[in-house]
PDB file of C-alpha atoms in Angstrom:
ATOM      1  CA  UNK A  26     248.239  63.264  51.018  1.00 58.00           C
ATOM      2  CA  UNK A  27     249.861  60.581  53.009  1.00 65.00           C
ATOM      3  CA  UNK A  28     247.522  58.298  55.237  1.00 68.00           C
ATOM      4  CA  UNK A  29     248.401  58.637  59.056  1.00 75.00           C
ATOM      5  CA  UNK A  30     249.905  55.556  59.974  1.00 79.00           C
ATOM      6  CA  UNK A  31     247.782  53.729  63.184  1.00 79.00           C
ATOM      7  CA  UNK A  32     249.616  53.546  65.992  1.00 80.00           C
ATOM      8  CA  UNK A  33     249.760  50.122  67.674  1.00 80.00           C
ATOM      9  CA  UNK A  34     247.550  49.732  70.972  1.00 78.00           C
ATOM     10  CA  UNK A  35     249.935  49.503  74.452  1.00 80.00           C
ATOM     11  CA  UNK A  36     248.285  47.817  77.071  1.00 83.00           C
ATOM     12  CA  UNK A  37     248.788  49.710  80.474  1.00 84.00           C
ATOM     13  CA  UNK A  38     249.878  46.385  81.868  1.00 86.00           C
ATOM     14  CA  UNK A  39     252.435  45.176  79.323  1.00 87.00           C
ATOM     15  CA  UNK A  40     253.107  41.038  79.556  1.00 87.00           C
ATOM     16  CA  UNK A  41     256.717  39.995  81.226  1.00 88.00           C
ATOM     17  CA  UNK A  42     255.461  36.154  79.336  1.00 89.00           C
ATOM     18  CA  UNK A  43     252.335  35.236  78.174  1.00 87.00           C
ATOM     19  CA  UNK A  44     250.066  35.194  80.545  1.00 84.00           C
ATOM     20  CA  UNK A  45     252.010  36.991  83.556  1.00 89.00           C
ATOM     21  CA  UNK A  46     251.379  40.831  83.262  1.00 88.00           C
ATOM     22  CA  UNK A  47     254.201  43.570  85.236  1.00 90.00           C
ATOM     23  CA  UNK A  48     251.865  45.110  87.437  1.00 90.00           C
ATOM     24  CA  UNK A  49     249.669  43.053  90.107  1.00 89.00           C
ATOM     25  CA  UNK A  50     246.026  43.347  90.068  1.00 88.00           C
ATOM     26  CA  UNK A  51     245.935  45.895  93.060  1.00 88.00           C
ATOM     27  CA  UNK A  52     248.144  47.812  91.640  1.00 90.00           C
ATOM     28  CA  UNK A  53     246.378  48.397  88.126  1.00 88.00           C
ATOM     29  CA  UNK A  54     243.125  48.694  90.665  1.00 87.00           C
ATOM     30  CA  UNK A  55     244.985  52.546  91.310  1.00 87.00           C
ATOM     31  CA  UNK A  56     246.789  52.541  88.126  1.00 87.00           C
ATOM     32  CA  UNK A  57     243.206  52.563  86.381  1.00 85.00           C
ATOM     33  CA  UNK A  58     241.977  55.281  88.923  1.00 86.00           C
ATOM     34  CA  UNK A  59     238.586  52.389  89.947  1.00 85.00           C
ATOM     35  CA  UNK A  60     239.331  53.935  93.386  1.00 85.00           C
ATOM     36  CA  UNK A  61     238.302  57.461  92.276  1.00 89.00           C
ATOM     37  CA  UNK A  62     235.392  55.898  90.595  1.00 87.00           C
ATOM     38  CA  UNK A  63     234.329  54.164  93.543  1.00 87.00           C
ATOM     39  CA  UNK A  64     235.079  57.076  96.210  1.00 88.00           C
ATOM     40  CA  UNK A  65     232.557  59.342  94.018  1.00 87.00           C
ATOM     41  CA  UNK A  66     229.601  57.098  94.270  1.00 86.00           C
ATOM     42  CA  UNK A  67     229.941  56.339  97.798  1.00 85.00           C
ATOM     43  CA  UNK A  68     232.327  53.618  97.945  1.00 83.00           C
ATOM     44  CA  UNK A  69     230.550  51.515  95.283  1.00 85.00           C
ATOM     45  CA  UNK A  70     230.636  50.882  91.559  1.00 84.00           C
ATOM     46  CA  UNK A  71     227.919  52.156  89.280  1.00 85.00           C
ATOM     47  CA  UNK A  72     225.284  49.713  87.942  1.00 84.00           C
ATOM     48  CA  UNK A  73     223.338  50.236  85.218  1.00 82.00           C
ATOM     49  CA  UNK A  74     220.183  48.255  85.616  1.00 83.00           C
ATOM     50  CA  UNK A  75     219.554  46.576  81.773  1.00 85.00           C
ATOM     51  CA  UNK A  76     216.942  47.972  80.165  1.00 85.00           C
ATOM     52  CA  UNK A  77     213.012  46.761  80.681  1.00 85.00           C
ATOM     53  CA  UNK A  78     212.077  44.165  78.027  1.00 83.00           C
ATOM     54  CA  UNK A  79     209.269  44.583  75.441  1.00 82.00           C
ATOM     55  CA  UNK A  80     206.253  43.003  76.467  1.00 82.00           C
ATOM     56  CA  UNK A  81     205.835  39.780  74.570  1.00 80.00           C
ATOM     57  CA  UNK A  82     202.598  39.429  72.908  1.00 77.00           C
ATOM     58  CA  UNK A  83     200.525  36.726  73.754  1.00 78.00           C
ATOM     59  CA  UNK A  84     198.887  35.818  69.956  1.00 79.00           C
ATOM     60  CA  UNK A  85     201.219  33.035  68.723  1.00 80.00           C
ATOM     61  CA  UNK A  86     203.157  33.656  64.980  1.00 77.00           C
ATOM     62  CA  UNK A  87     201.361  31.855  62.736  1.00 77.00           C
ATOM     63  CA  UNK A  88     202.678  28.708  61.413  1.00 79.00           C
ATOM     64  CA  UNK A  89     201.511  29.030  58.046  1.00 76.00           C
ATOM     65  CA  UNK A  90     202.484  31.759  55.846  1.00 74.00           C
ATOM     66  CA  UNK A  91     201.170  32.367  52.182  1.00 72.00           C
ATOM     67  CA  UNK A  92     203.106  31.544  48.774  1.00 76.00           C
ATOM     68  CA  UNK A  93     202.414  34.825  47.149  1.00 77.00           C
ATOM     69  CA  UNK A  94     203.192  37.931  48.949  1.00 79.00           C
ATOM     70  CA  UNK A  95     199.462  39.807  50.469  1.00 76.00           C
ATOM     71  CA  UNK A  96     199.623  43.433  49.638  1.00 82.00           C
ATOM     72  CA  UNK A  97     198.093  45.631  52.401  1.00 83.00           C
ATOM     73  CA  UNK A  98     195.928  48.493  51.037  1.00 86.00           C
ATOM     74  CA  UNK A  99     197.105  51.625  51.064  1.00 87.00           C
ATOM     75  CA  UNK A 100     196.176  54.080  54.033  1.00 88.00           C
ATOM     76  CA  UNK A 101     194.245  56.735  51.882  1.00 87.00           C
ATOM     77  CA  UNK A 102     194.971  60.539  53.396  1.00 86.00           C
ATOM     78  CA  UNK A 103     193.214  62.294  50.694  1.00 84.00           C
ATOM     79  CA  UNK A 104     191.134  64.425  52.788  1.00 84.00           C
ATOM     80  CA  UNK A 105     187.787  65.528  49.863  1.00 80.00           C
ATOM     81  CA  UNK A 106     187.305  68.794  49.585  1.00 83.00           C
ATOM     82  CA  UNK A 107     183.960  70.630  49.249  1.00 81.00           C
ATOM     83  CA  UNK A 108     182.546  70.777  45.960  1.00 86.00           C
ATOM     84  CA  UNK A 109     183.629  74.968  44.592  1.00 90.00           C
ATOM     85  CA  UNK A 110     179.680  76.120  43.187  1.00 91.00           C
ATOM     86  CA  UNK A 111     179.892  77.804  39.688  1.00 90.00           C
ATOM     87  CA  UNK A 112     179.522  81.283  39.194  1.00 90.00           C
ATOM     88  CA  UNK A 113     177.031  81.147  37.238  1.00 90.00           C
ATOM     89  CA  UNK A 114     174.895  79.160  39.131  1.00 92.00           C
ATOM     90  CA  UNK A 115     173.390  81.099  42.184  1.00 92.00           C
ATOM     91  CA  UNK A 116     169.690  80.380  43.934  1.00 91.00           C
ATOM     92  CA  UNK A 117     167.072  81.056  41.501  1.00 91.00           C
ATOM     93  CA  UNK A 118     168.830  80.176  38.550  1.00 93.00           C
ATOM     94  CA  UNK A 119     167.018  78.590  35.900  1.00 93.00           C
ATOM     95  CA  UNK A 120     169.407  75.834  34.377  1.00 94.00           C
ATOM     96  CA  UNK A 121     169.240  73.605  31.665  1.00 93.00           C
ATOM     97  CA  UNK A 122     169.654  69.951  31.800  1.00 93.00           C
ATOM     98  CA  UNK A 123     171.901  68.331  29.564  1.00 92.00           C
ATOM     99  CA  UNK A 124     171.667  64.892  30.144  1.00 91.00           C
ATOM    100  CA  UNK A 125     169.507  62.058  31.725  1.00 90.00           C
ATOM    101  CA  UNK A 126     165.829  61.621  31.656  1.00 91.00           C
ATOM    102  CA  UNK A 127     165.093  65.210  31.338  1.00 92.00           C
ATOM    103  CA  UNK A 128     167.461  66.518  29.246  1.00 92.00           C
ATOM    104  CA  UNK A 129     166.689  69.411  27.660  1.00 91.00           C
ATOM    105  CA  UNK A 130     164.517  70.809  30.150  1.00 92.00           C
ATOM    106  CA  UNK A 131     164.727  74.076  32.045  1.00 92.00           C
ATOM    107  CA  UNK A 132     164.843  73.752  35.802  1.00 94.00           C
ATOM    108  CA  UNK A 133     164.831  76.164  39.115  1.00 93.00           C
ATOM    109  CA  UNK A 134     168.074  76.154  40.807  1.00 94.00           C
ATOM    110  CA  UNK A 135     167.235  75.565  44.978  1.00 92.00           C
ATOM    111  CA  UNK A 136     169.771  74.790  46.734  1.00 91.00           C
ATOM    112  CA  UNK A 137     173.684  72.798  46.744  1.00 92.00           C
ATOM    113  CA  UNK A 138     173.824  69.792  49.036  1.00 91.00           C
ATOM    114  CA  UNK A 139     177.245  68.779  51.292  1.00 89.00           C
ATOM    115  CA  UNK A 140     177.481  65.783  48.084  1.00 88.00           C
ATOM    116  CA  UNK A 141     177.968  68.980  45.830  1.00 90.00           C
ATOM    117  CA  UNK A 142     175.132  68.072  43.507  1.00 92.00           C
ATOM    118  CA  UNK A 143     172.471  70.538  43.339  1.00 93.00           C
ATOM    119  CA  UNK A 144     168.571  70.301  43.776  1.00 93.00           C
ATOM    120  CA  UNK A 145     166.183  71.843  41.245  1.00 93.00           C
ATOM    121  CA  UNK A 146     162.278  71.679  40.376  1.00 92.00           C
ATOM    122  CA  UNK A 147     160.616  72.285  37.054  1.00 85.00           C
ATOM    123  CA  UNK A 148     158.166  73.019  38.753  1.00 90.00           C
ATOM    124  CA  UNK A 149     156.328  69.641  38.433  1.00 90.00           C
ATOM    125  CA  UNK A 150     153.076  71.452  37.508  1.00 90.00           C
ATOM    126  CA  UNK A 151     155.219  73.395  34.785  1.00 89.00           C
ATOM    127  CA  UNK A 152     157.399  70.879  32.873  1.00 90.00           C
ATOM    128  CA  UNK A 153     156.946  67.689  34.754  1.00 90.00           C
ATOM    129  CA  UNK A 154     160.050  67.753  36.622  1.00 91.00           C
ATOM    130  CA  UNK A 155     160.365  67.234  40.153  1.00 92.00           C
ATOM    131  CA  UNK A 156     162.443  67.560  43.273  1.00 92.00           C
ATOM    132  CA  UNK A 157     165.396  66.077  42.227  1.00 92.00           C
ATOM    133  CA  UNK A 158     169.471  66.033  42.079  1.00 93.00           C
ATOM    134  CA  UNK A 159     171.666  66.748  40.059  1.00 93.00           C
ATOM    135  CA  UNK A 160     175.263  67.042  38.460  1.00 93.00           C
ATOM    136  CA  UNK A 161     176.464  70.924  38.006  1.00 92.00           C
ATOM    137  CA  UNK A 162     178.898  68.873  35.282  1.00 92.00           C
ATOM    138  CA  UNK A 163     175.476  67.951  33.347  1.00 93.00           C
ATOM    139  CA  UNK A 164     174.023  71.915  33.493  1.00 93.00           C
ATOM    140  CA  UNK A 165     173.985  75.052  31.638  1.00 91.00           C
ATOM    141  CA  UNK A 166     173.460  78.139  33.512  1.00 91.00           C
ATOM    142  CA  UNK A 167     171.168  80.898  32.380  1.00 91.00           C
ATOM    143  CA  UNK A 168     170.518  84.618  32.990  1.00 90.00           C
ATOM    144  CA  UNK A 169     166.837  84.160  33.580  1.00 90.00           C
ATOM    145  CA  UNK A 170     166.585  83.626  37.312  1.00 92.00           C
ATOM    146  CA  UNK A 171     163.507  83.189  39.684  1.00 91.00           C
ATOM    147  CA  UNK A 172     162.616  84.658  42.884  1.00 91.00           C
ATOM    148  CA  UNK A 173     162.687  81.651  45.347  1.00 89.00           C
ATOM    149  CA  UNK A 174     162.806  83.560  48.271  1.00 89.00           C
ATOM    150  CA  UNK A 175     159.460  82.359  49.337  1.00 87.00           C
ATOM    151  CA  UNK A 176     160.685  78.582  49.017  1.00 88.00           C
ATOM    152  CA  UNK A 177     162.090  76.739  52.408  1.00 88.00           C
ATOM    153  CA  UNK A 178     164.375  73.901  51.022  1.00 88.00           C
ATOM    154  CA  UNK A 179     166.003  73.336  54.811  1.00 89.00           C
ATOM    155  CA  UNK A 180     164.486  70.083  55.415  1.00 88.00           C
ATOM    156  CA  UNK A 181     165.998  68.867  52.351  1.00 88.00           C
ATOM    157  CA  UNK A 182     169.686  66.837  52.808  1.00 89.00           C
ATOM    158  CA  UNK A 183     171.392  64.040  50.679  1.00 88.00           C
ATOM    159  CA  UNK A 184     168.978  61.539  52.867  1.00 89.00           C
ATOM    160  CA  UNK A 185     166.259  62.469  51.971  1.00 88.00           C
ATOM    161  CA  UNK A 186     167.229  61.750  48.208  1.00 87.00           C
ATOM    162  CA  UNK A 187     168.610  58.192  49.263  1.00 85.00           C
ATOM    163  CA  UNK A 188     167.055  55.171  48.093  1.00 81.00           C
ATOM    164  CA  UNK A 189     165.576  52.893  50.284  1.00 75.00           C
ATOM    165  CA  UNK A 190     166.997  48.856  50.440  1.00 71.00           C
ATOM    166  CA  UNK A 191     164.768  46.033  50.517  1.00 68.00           C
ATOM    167  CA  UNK A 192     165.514  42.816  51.723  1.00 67.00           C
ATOM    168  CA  UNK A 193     164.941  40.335  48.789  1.00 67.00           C
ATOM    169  CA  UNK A 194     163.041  37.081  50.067  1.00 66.00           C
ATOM    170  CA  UNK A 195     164.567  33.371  49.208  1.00 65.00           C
ATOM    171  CA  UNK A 196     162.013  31.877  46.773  1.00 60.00           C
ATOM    172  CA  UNK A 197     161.162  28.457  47.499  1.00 60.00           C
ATOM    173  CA  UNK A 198     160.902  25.441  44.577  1.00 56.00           C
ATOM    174  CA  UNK A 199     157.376  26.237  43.965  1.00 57.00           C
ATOM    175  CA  UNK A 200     157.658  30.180  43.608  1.00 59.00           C
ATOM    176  CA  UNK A 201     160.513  30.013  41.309  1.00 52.00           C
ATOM    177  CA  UNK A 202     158.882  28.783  38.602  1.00 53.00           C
ATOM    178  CA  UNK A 203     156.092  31.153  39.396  1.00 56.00           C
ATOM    179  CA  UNK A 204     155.725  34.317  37.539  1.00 49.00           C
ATOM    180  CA  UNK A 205     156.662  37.041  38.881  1.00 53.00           C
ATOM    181  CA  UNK A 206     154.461  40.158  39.502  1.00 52.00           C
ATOM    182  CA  UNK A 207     156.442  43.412  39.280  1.00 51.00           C
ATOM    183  CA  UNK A 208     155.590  45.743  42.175  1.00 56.00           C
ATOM    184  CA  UNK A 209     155.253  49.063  40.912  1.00 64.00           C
ATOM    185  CA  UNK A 210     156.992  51.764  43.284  1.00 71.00           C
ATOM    186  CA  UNK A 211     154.648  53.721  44.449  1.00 78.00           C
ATOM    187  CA  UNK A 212     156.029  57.226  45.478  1.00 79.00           C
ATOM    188  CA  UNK A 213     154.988  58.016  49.312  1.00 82.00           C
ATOM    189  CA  UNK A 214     152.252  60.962  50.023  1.00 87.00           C
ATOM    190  CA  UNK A 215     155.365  62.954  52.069  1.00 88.00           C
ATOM    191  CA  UNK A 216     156.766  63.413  49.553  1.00 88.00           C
ATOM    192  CA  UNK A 217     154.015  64.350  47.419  1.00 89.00           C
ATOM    193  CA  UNK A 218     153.469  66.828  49.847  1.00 90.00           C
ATOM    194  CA  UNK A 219     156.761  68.185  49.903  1.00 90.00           C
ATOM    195  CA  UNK A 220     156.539  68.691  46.187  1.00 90.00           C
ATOM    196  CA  UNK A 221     153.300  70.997  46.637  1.00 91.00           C
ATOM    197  CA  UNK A 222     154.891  73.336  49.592  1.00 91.00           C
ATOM    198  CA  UNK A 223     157.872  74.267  47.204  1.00 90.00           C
ATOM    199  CA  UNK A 224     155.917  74.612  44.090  1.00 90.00           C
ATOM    200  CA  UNK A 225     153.174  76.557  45.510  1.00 91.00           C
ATOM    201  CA  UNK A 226     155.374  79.912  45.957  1.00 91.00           C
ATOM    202  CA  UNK A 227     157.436  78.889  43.134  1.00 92.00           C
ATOM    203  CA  UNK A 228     154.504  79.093  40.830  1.00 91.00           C
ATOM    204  CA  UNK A 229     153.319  82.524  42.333  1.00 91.00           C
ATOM    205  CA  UNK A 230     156.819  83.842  41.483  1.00 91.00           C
ATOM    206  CA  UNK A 231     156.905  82.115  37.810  1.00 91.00           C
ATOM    207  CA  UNK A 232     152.982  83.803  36.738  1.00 91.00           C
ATOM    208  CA  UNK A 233     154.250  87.180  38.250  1.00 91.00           C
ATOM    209  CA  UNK A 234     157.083  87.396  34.946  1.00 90.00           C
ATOM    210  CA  UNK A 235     155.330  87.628  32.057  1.00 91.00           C
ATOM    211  CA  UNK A 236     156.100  84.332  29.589  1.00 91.00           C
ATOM    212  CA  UNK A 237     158.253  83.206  31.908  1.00 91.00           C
ATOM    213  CA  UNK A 238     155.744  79.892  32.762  1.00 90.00           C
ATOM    214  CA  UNK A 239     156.080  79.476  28.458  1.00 92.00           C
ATOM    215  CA  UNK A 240     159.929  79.417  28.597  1.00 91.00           C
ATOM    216  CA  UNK A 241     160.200  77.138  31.451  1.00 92.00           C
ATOM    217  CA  UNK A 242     158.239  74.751  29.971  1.00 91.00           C
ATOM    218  CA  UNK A 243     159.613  74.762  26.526  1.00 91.00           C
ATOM    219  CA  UNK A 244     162.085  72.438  25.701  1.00 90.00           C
ATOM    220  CA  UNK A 245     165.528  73.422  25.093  1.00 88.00           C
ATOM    221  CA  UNK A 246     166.991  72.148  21.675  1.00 85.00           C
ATOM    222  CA  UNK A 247     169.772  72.684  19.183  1.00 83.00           C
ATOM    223  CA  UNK A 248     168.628  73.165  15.130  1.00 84.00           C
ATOM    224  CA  UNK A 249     169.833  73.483  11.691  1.00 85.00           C
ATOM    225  CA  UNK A 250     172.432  76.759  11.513  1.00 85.00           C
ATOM    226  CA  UNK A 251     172.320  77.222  15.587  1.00 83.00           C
ATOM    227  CA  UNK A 252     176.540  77.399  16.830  1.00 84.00           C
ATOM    228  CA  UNK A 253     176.515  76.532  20.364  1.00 78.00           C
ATOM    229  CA  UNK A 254     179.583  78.449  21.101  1.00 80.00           C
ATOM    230  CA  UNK A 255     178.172  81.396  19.864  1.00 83.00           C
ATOM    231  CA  UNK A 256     174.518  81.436  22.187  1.00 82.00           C
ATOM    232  CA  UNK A 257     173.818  83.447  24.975  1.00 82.00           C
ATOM    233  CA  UNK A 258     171.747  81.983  27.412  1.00 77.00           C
TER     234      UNK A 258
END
């Protein structure tokens, strides 16, 4: 297909020499129509104000700019989503802990925090575990289960696990040579108290089942011939 050929632009007011056009100015004034433009908006022209300009800010550009480019972090909209509790794990549950300080060791499922870790007691008087968090990665739930409906656990909130931040002191010349004397942490009477008030019906609930104070306070442990895959718990 042939390209359509451009025509070339007339002027309405074609030059008699360079510079001289045919018509005079009043009559390209009608030839144009600017009279019909002017009748319509009451015998004057449009204007068209310009538009407002930005406001200029008053902090200065800087004068010095870096070699290497700065990369700006990244606006992060990953909104978190609330930690999904296992099936298996419902209030009451006795759990076993597989890692950490107490691994091994059978534990009373209380309660699941906003953090999604999960708080569970031995009970302390049981298998010398107390009130404390932990992972639902790091568990292994269990049919046995416990009645805990005796046991408030409302006062207890990530916060209340939190550990508290101590200033450390500048040592002077003389006290840095010193040696030091460790502090042991001592662990406040609250929450000594706050152990007691969820053990106490705990324990009631735990010497109603018959050996069920014997299994919580065995240790849980793999031996010779045991397959893991194939144990029931």
């Amino acid at each position: 297909m042939a390209a359509k050929q451009r025509k070339p632009r007339v002027s309405r007011n074609p030059e008699l020499i360079r510079g001289v056009g045919k018509y005079s100015r009043s009559k390209m004034y009608h030839k144009r129509g600017l009279w019909a433009i002017k009748a319509k908006n009451g015998g004057v022209f449009p204007r068209h104000d310009p538009k407002p300009a930005e406001p200029k800010s008053d902090e200065k550009p800087p004068k010095f700019y870096p070699a290497d480019d700065v990369k700006k972090p990244l606006i992060n909209k990953r909104k978190p989503k609330p930690t999904k509790l296992r099936a298996s794990i419902t209030r009451g549950t006795v759990l076993i802990i597989l890692a950490g300080r107490f691994k091994g060791k059978r534990v009373v499922f209380l309660k699941q925090l906003s953090s999604g870790l999960l708080i569970v007691t031995g009970p302390f008087k049981v298998n010398g575990v107390p009130l404390r968090r932990v992972n639902q990665s790091y568990v292994i739930g269990t049919s046995t289960k416990v009645d805990i409906s005796g046991v408030d656990v409302e006062k207890f909130d990530d916060k209340y696990f939190a550990k508290q931040v101590e200033k450390k002191n500048k040592k002077g010349e003389g006290e840095f040579f010193e040696a030091e004397k460790e502090e042991k942490n001592v662990l406040p009477q609250e929450k000594k108290d706050d152990q007691k008030s969820v053990d106490a019906p705990l324990l009631k609930s735990i010497e109603a089942v018959p050996d069920l104070k014997a299994y919580l306070a065995a240790r849980f442990s793999l031996k010779a011939g045991m397959k893991p895959h194939e144990l029931v718990f």
